Short mmCIF file of C-alpha atoms and ligand atoms in Angstrom, two decimals:
data_model
loop_
_atom_site.label_atom_id
_atom_site.label_comp_id
_atom_site.label_asym_id
_atom_site.label_seq_id
_atom_site.Cartn_x
_atom_site.Cartn_y
_atom_site.Cartn_z
CA MET A 971 0.00 0.00 0.00
CA ILE A 972 1.23 3.47 -0.83
CA TYR A 973 0.09 5.98 1.80
CA ASP A 974 -0.56 9.63 1.06
CA LEU A 975 1.51 10.53 4.09
CA ILE A 976 3.84 8.82 6.53
CA ILE A 977 4.64 10.62 9.76
CA VAL A 978 7.77 9.36 11.52
CA GLY A 979 7.58 10.02 15.27
CA ALA A 980 4.58 10.32 17.60
CA GLY A 981 5.64 13.16 19.86
CA PRO A 982 3.50 16.30 19.99
CA ALA A 983 4.63 17.35 16.47
CA GLY A 984 3.86 13.98 14.86
CA LEU A 985 0.55 13.58 16.71
CA ALA A 986 -0.61 17.08 15.78
CA ALA A 987 0.34 16.33 12.16
CA GLY A 988 -1.71 13.11 12.44
CA ILE A 989 -4.79 15.01 13.64
CA TYR A 990 -4.55 17.56 10.83
CA ALA A 991 -3.78 14.94 8.17
CA GLY A 992 -6.81 12.95 9.33
CA ARG A 993 -9.01 16.02 8.98
CA TYR A 994 -7.61 16.54 5.46
CA MET A 995 -8.69 12.92 4.76
CA LEU A 996 -5.15 11.86 3.84
CA ARG A 997 -4.43 8.13 4.08
CA THR A 998 -1.88 8.46 6.85
CA LEU A 999 0.46 6.12 8.72
CA ILE A 1000 2.23 7.22 11.92
CA ILE A 1001 5.32 5.19 12.77
CA GLU A 1002 6.75 5.35 16.31
CA LYS A 1003 9.49 3.16 17.76
CA ALA A 1004 8.54 3.46 21.43
CA GLN A 1005 5.99 5.28 23.55
CA ASP A 1006 3.93 8.14 22.13
CA GLY A 1007 4.71 11.59 23.47
CA GLY A 1008 8.47 11.67 22.90
CA GLN A 1009 10.24 13.81 25.47
CA ILE A 1010 7.07 15.04 27.16
CA SER A 1011 6.20 11.48 28.12
CA GLN A 1012 8.94 12.00 30.72
CA THR A 1013 7.95 15.49 31.86
CA ALA A 1014 6.45 15.64 35.32
CA GLU A 1015 4.36 18.72 34.86
CA ILE A 1016 3.48 20.94 31.92
CA GLU A 1017 2.14 24.33 32.87
CA ASN A 1018 2.80 26.55 29.87
CA TYR A 1019 0.77 24.82 27.17
CA PRO A 1020 -2.22 27.08 26.49
CA GLY A 1021 -5.60 25.78 27.56
CA LEU A 1022 -4.44 23.52 30.38
CA ARG A 1023 -6.46 23.63 33.58
CA VAL A 1024 -4.77 25.67 36.30
CA ASP A 1025 -6.35 23.73 39.17
CA VAL A 1026 -5.25 20.24 38.02
CA PRO A 1027 -1.53 19.57 37.39
CA GLU A 1028 -0.96 18.02 33.94
CA SER A 1029 1.84 15.56 33.25
CA GLY A 1030 3.39 15.29 29.80
CA LEU A 1031 2.15 11.73 29.56
CA THR A 1032 -1.52 12.56 30.17
CA LEU A 1033 -1.32 15.38 27.64
CA SER A 1034 0.22 13.15 24.98
CA ASP A 1035 -2.26 10.33 25.76
CA ARG A 1036 -5.08 12.71 24.91
CA MET A 1037 -3.34 13.68 21.67
CA THR A 1038 -3.05 9.97 20.79
CA GLU A 1039 -6.80 9.53 21.41
CA GLN A 1040 -7.52 12.49 19.14
CA VAL A 1041 -5.36 11.00 16.37
CA LYS A 1042 -7.33 7.74 16.60
CA ARG A 1043 -10.56 9.66 16.17
CA PHE A 1044 -9.28 11.10 12.89
CA GLY A 1045 -8.30 7.71 11.51
CA ALA A 1046 -4.51 7.65 11.03
CA GLU A 1047 -3.04 4.14 10.98
CA ARG A 1048 -0.25 3.24 13.39
CA ALA A 1049 2.91 1.12 13.20
CA LEU A 1050 5.40 0.29 15.97
CA ASP A 1051 8.77 0.26 14.24
CA GLU A 1052 12.03 2.15 14.03
CA ILE A 1053 12.88 3.57 10.61
CA VAL A 1054 16.52 2.78 9.88
CA SER A 1055 16.72 3.81 6.24
CA PHE A 1056 15.13 6.67 4.32
CA GLU A 1057 14.84 6.84 0.49
CA LEU A 1058 13.21 10.20 -0.04
CA GLN A 1059 14.36 11.49 -3.44
CA PHE A 1060 11.67 9.89 -5.62
CA GLU A 1061 7.96 10.55 -5.95
CA VAL A 1062 7.19 7.47 -3.88
CA LYS A 1063 9.28 7.62 -0.71
CA LYS A 1064 10.48 4.34 0.82
CA LEU A 1065 11.17 3.94 4.53
CA THR A 1066 12.67 0.72 5.86
CA GLY A 1067 12.02 -0.33 9.46
CA LEU A 1068 14.17 -2.27 11.90
CA SER A 1069 11.51 -4.98 11.50
CA GLY A 1070 12.53 -5.29 7.82
CA LYS A 1071 9.21 -3.86 6.62
CA VAL A 1072 9.25 -1.27 3.84
CA TYR A 1073 6.71 1.55 4.13
CA GLU A 1074 5.79 3.68 1.09
CA ALA A 1075 4.17 7.10 0.81
CA ARG A 1076 3.95 10.06 -1.52
CA SER A 1077 4.84 12.48 1.26
CA VAL A 1078 6.68 12.24 4.58
CA ILE A 1079 6.77 14.29 7.76
CA LEU A 1080 9.92 13.79 9.81
CA ALA A 1081 9.05 14.35 13.47
CA MET A 1082 11.61 12.19 15.29
CA GLY A 1083 12.49 14.85 17.86
CA ALA A 1084 15.64 14.97 19.89
CA HIS A 1085 17.12 13.20 22.92
CA TYR A 1086 18.98 14.20 26.05
CA ARG A 1087 22.74 14.73 26.00
CA SER A 1088 24.69 12.41 28.30
CA ILE A 1089 26.54 13.83 31.32
CA GLY A 1090 29.93 12.82 29.96
CA CYS A 1091 31.49 11.77 33.29
CA LYS A 1092 33.56 8.67 34.01
CA ASN A 1093 31.46 5.61 34.97
CA GLU A 1094 28.26 7.18 33.62
CA ASP A 1095 27.13 3.98 31.91
CA LYS A 1096 27.95 1.85 34.96
CA PHE A 1097 25.61 3.83 37.19
CA ARG A 1098 22.75 4.48 34.74
CA GLY A 1099 19.70 3.15 36.57
CA MET A 1100 21.83 2.67 39.71
CA GLY A 1101 21.86 6.30 40.82
CA ILE A 1102 22.16 8.15 37.51
CA SER A 1103 18.92 9.08 35.76
CA PHE A 1104 17.63 11.34 33.00
CA CYS A 1105 13.98 11.28 34.04
CA ALA A 1106 12.84 12.89 37.25
CA THR A 1107 9.22 11.81 36.73
CA CYS A 1108 10.27 8.20 36.41
CA ASP A 1109 12.86 8.02 39.17
CA ALA A 1110 12.36 10.83 41.73
CA ASN A 1111 10.61 8.49 44.10
CA PHE A 1112 13.71 6.27 44.42
CA PHE A 1113 15.58 9.20 45.95
CA ARG A 1114 13.11 10.07 48.68
CA GLY A 1115 14.98 11.60 51.61
CA LEU A 1116 18.39 11.37 49.89
CA ASP A 1117 20.80 13.97 48.54
CA VAL A 1118 20.36 14.53 44.82
CA TYR A 1119 22.53 16.34 42.27
CA VAL A 1120 21.39 17.77 38.94
CA ALA A 1121 23.79 18.52 36.09
CA GLY A 1122 22.79 21.41 33.79
CA GLY A 1123 21.54 24.97 33.99
CA GLY A 1124 18.73 25.25 31.39
CA ASP A 1125 14.94 25.23 31.83
CA SER A 1126 14.81 21.44 32.08
CA ALA A 1127 17.56 21.19 34.70
CA ILE A 1128 16.06 23.86 36.93
CA GLU A 1129 12.42 22.80 36.58
CA GLU A 1130 13.27 19.17 37.20
CA ALA A 1131 15.56 20.14 40.12
CA MET A 1132 12.60 21.94 41.72
CA TYR A 1133 10.39 18.91 41.14
CA LEU A 1134 13.05 16.71 42.78
CA THR A 1135 13.03 18.88 45.93
CA LYS A 1136 9.59 17.40 46.64
CA PHE A 1137 11.28 14.02 47.15
CA ALA A 1138 14.93 14.56 48.03
CA ARG A 1139 16.38 15.88 51.29
CA LYS A 1140 18.43 18.39 49.34
CA VAL A 1141 19.04 19.06 45.64
CA THR A 1142 22.25 20.60 44.33
CA VAL A 1143 22.53 21.91 40.78
CA ILE A 1144 25.97 21.60 39.18
CA HIS A 1145 26.36 24.09 36.34
CA ARG A 1146 29.36 24.72 34.12
CA ARG A 1147 28.98 28.53 34.22
CA ASN A 1148 28.23 31.02 36.99
CA GLU A 1149 24.79 31.96 35.66
CA LEU A 1150 21.84 29.86 34.61
CA ARG A 1151 20.49 29.56 31.09
CA ALA A 1152 16.96 28.91 32.43
CA ALA A 1153 14.25 31.56 31.96
CA LYS A 1154 14.30 34.33 34.59
CA SER A 1155 10.88 33.35 35.95
CA ILE A 1156 12.11 29.79 36.54
CA GLN A 1157 15.33 31.09 38.13
CA GLU A 1158 13.37 33.27 40.56
CA LYS A 1159 11.43 30.27 41.84
CA ALA A 1160 14.62 28.20 42.05
CA PHE A 1161 16.57 30.77 44.05
CA ALA A 1162 13.64 31.05 46.46
CA ASN A 1163 13.57 27.28 47.02
CA GLU A 1164 15.32 26.51 50.30
CA LYS A 1165 16.03 22.89 49.40
CA LEU A 1166 17.94 23.90 46.27
CA SER A 1167 21.60 24.95 46.16
CA PHE A 1168 24.15 25.49 43.40
CA ILE A 1169 27.72 24.57 42.56
CA TRP A 1170 28.90 27.03 39.90
CA ASP A 1171 31.56 26.79 37.17
CA SER A 1172 31.67 23.02 37.60
CA VAL A 1173 30.98 19.73 35.85
CA VAL A 1174 30.70 16.14 37.04
CA ASP A 1175 34.01 14.47 36.32
CA GLU A 1176 33.43 11.00 37.76
CA ALA A 1177 30.69 8.91 39.30
CA LEU A 1178 31.79 6.81 42.31
CA GLY A 1179 30.46 3.69 44.01
CA ASP A 1180 30.47 -0.11 44.04
CA ASP A 1181 26.98 -1.28 43.09
CA VAL A 1182 25.16 2.02 43.46
CA LEU A 1183 26.18 5.64 43.08
CA ASN A 1184 27.56 6.89 46.39
CA GLY A 1185 29.82 9.77 45.39
CA LEU A 1186 30.85 12.25 42.73
CA VAL A 1187 34.04 13.95 41.70
CA ILE A 1188 33.24 17.52 40.70
CA LYS A 1189 35.64 19.52 38.57
CA ASN A 1190 35.83 23.31 38.70
CA VAL A 1191 36.25 24.25 35.02
CA LYS A 1192 37.98 27.55 35.87
CA THR A 1193 40.60 26.27 38.32
CA GLY A 1194 40.70 22.57 37.38
CA GLU A 1195 40.25 21.74 41.08
CA LEU A 1196 38.65 18.35 41.82
CA THR A 1197 36.29 17.94 44.79
CA THR A 1198 34.91 14.62 46.00
CA ILE A 1199 31.38 14.47 47.39
CA LYS A 1200 30.36 11.34 49.31
CA ALA A 1201 26.92 10.11 50.28
CA ASP A 1202 25.86 10.43 53.90
CA GLU A 1203 26.96 7.15 55.54
CA ALA A 1204 23.47 6.29 56.72
CA ASP A 1205 22.07 6.88 53.21
CA GLY A 1206 24.69 4.86 51.33
CA MET A 1207 23.73 6.43 48.01
CA ILE A 1208 23.04 9.66 46.17
CA GLY A 1209 21.24 10.52 42.94
CA LEU A 1210 22.54 12.29 39.86
CA PHE A 1211 20.16 13.56 37.19
CA GLY A 1212 21.40 14.84 33.84
CA PHE A 1213 19.56 17.63 31.95
CA LEU A 1214 22.17 18.98 29.56
CA GLY A 1215 20.11 19.81 26.52
CA MET A 1216 19.24 17.91 23.42
CA ILE A 1217 20.71 16.15 20.42
CA PRO A 1218 18.47 15.89 17.31
CA ASN A 1219 17.48 12.38 16.23
CA THR A 1220 18.82 12.80 12.70
CA GLU A 1221 21.51 10.10 12.74
CA ARG A 1222 19.51 7.80 10.45
CA LEU A 1223 19.00 10.63 7.95
CA GLU A 1224 22.67 11.05 7.19
CA GLY A 1225 23.39 10.30 3.55
CA CYS A 1226 19.74 10.32 2.43
CA GLY A 1227 19.96 13.77 0.86
CA ILE A 1228 18.16 15.77 3.56
CA GLU A 1229 19.99 18.99 4.33
CA LEU A 1230 21.08 19.29 7.98
CA LYS A 1231 22.52 22.24 9.89
CA ASP A 1232 24.28 21.64 13.23
CA GLY A 1233 22.64 18.23 13.17
CA TYR A 1234 19.09 19.63 12.89
CA ILE A 1235 17.00 19.50 9.69
CA ALA A 1236 17.38 22.73 7.73
CA ALA A 1237 13.68 23.58 7.38
CA ASP A 1238 12.10 26.95 8.17
CA GLU A 1239 8.64 27.79 9.52
CA SER A 1240 7.08 26.34 6.34
CA THR A 1241 8.49 22.95 7.54
CA LYS A 1242 9.61 22.28 3.93
CA THR A 1243 12.93 20.48 3.59
CA ASN A 1244 15.20 20.59 0.53
CA ILE A 1245 13.40 17.47 -0.82
CA ASP A 1246 9.96 17.82 -2.43
CA GLY A 1247 7.22 16.16 -0.44
CA VAL A 1248 9.34 15.85 2.72
CA PHE A 1249 8.61 18.06 5.74
CA ALA A 1250 10.19 18.43 9.18
CA ALA A 1251 8.19 19.21 12.32
CA GLY A 1252 9.09 19.80 15.97
CA ASP A 1253 12.41 19.61 17.80
CA ILE A 1254 14.16 17.92 14.88
CA ARG A 1255 14.24 21.07 12.76
CA ILE A 1256 16.19 24.28 13.25
CA LYS A 1257 14.07 26.62 15.39
CA ALA A 1258 14.34 29.30 18.04
CA LEU A 1259 12.05 27.75 20.63
CA ARG A 1260 11.59 24.05 21.33
CA GLN A 1261 8.32 23.69 23.23
CA VAL A 1262 5.18 21.58 22.98
CA VAL A 1263 3.32 24.59 21.64
CA THR A 1264 5.83 25.13 18.82
CA ALA A 1265 6.01 21.40 18.07
CA VAL A 1266 2.23 21.06 17.62
CA SER A 1267 2.23 24.21 15.52
CA ASP A 1268 4.85 22.63 13.25
CA GLY A 1269 2.81 19.44 13.02
CA ALA A 1270 -0.25 21.36 11.83
CA VAL A 1271 1.77 23.36 9.30
CA ALA A 1272 3.55 20.24 7.99
CA ALA A 1273 0.25 18.39 7.45
CA PHE A 1274 -1.15 21.45 5.67
CA GLN A 1275 1.94 21.61 3.42
CA ALA A 1276 1.78 17.87 2.72
CA GLU A 1277 -1.87 18.18 1.70
CA LYS A 1278 -1.01 21.09 -0.63
CA TYR A 1279 1.91 19.15 -2.10
CA LEU A 1280 -0.26 16.06 -2.73
CA ALA A 1281 -3.04 18.13 -4.27
CA GLY A 1282 -0.60 20.00 -6.48
P1 LIG B 2075 19.25 23.76 27.07
O1 LIG B 2075 18.42 24.98 27.18
O2 LIG B 2075 20.05 23.52 25.85
O3 LIG B 2075 20.24 23.77 28.33
C1 LIG B 2075 21.27 22.82 28.44
C2 LIG B 2075 22.05 23.11 29.70
O4 LIG B 2075 23.08 22.12 29.84
C3 LIG B 2075 22.75 24.46 29.64
O5 LIG B 2075 22.74 25.08 30.88
C4 LIG B 2075 24.17 24.08 29.21
O6 LIG B 2075 25.14 24.94 29.72
C5 LIG B 2075 24.35 22.73 29.85
N1 LIG B 2075 25.27 21.87 29.08
C6 LIG B 2075 25.20 21.52 27.77
N2 LIG B 2075 26.20 20.68 27.44
C7 LIG B 2075 26.92 20.50 28.57
C8 LIG B 2075 28.07 19.74 28.88
N3 LIG B 2075 28.68 18.99 27.95
N4 LIG B 2075 28.54 19.79 30.14
C9 LIG B 2075 27.93 20.56 31.08
N5 LIG B 2075 26.83 21.29 30.86
C10 LIG B 2075 26.33 21.26 29.62
O7 LIG B 2075 18.40 22.42 27.28
P2 LIG B 2075 17.03 22.13 28.06
O8 LIG B 2075 17.05 22.76 29.40
O9 LIG B 2075 16.79 20.67 27.95
O10 LIG B 2075 15.94 22.88 27.19
C11 LIG B 2075 15.77 22.53 25.81
C12 LIG B 2075 14.70 23.43 25.20
O11 LIG B 2075 13.44 23.12 25.81
C13 LIG B 2075 14.95 24.91 25.46
O12 LIG B 2075 14.52 25.64 24.36
C14 LIG B 2075 14.09 25.21 26.66
O13 LIG B 2075 13.68 26.57 26.72
C15 LIG B 2075 12.91 24.28 26.43
N6 LIG B 2075 12.26 23.91 27.70
C16 LIG B 2075 11.31 24.74 28.18
C17 LIG B 2075 10.65 24.45 29.36
C18 LIG B 2075 9.60 25.39 29.86
O14 LIG B 2075 9.47 26.48 29.31
N7 LIG B 2075 8.82 25.06 30.85
C19 LIG B 2075 10.99 23.30 30.09
C20 LIG B 2075 12.00 22.48 29.58
C21 LIG B 2075 12.64 22.80 28.39
P3 LIG B 2075 25.30 26.45 29.15
O15 LIG B 2075 24.16 27.21 29.73
O16 LIG B 2075 26.63 26.85 29.65
O17 LIG B 2075 25.25 26.32 27.66
#
């Protein structure tokens, strides 16, 4: 079967594209390799998406679940697969999945998003899931009453650090500069939070422990000085959460003819890429602001452009 449109990725951008494509009556397939929602499926609370209730906290997962329900209502088909090869140059585009299946469509929306950058310290892999985490929503509860460290200084790091203060005894943000990147309004709340403190001009150099994480070596990037932090003896462990920004999921696109810039797809607000019939929506494309609201906007625009392209 040749679809009118294949959407790769079911984060907010892909799901919004699915809703709009359904309303345009395009025969649409959405392919996702894991859980719907992308990054927001791991976000504890979303409070800046317009229209959310102010009296009921909304998690990223509940928001994306509702988007998935909406997509179903508009009839897009679904496939659980990871696209490993993209042939996009011809009128009929061919996408090959890890399953070996080949999917064909006359237009494609690339909405594969981005993923979190690793902390880059020694022993990071050893302690992933044993003290090191990248998802506060998933793991905060394991660190109830313990000391927790957060690497990063952007919106994610500071918002998640504040969320972690609800569980941890104390949360310390380790940031490589002496001022935060996070929005001023977020900073204000963070500086007023008594359970939150900061280690400036520093990065995590090494994770320590036997089975679980029980210490860190912190490096001051200005002086090169190394400081060792150990878990309280009675606790026996600490937590380290990494929120160091994002890396676009464009690895599989290399060599397929799609133009990239700094790793992101070079598409402007029209979502058009350099290849006819191929559009890019959400965090995967170059843009000034990566938010749910801008991702869903991209999804709508990309579906609109795909419909115009198919009609033309
Ligand atoms: P981000 O804004 O790119 O911040 C990444 C942070 O990690 C920065 O503080 C950066 O330091 C630091 N960093 C990067 N590489 C590092 C390394 N190798 N070693 C040490 N530190 C490193 O990423 P984000 O916070 O995930 O946010 C991504 C996007 O989502 C942004 O546009 C953000 O505004 C948006 N967002 C918005 C909200 C909200 O509005 N509620 C919530 C979450 C995310 P430097 O500052 O020195 O570069």
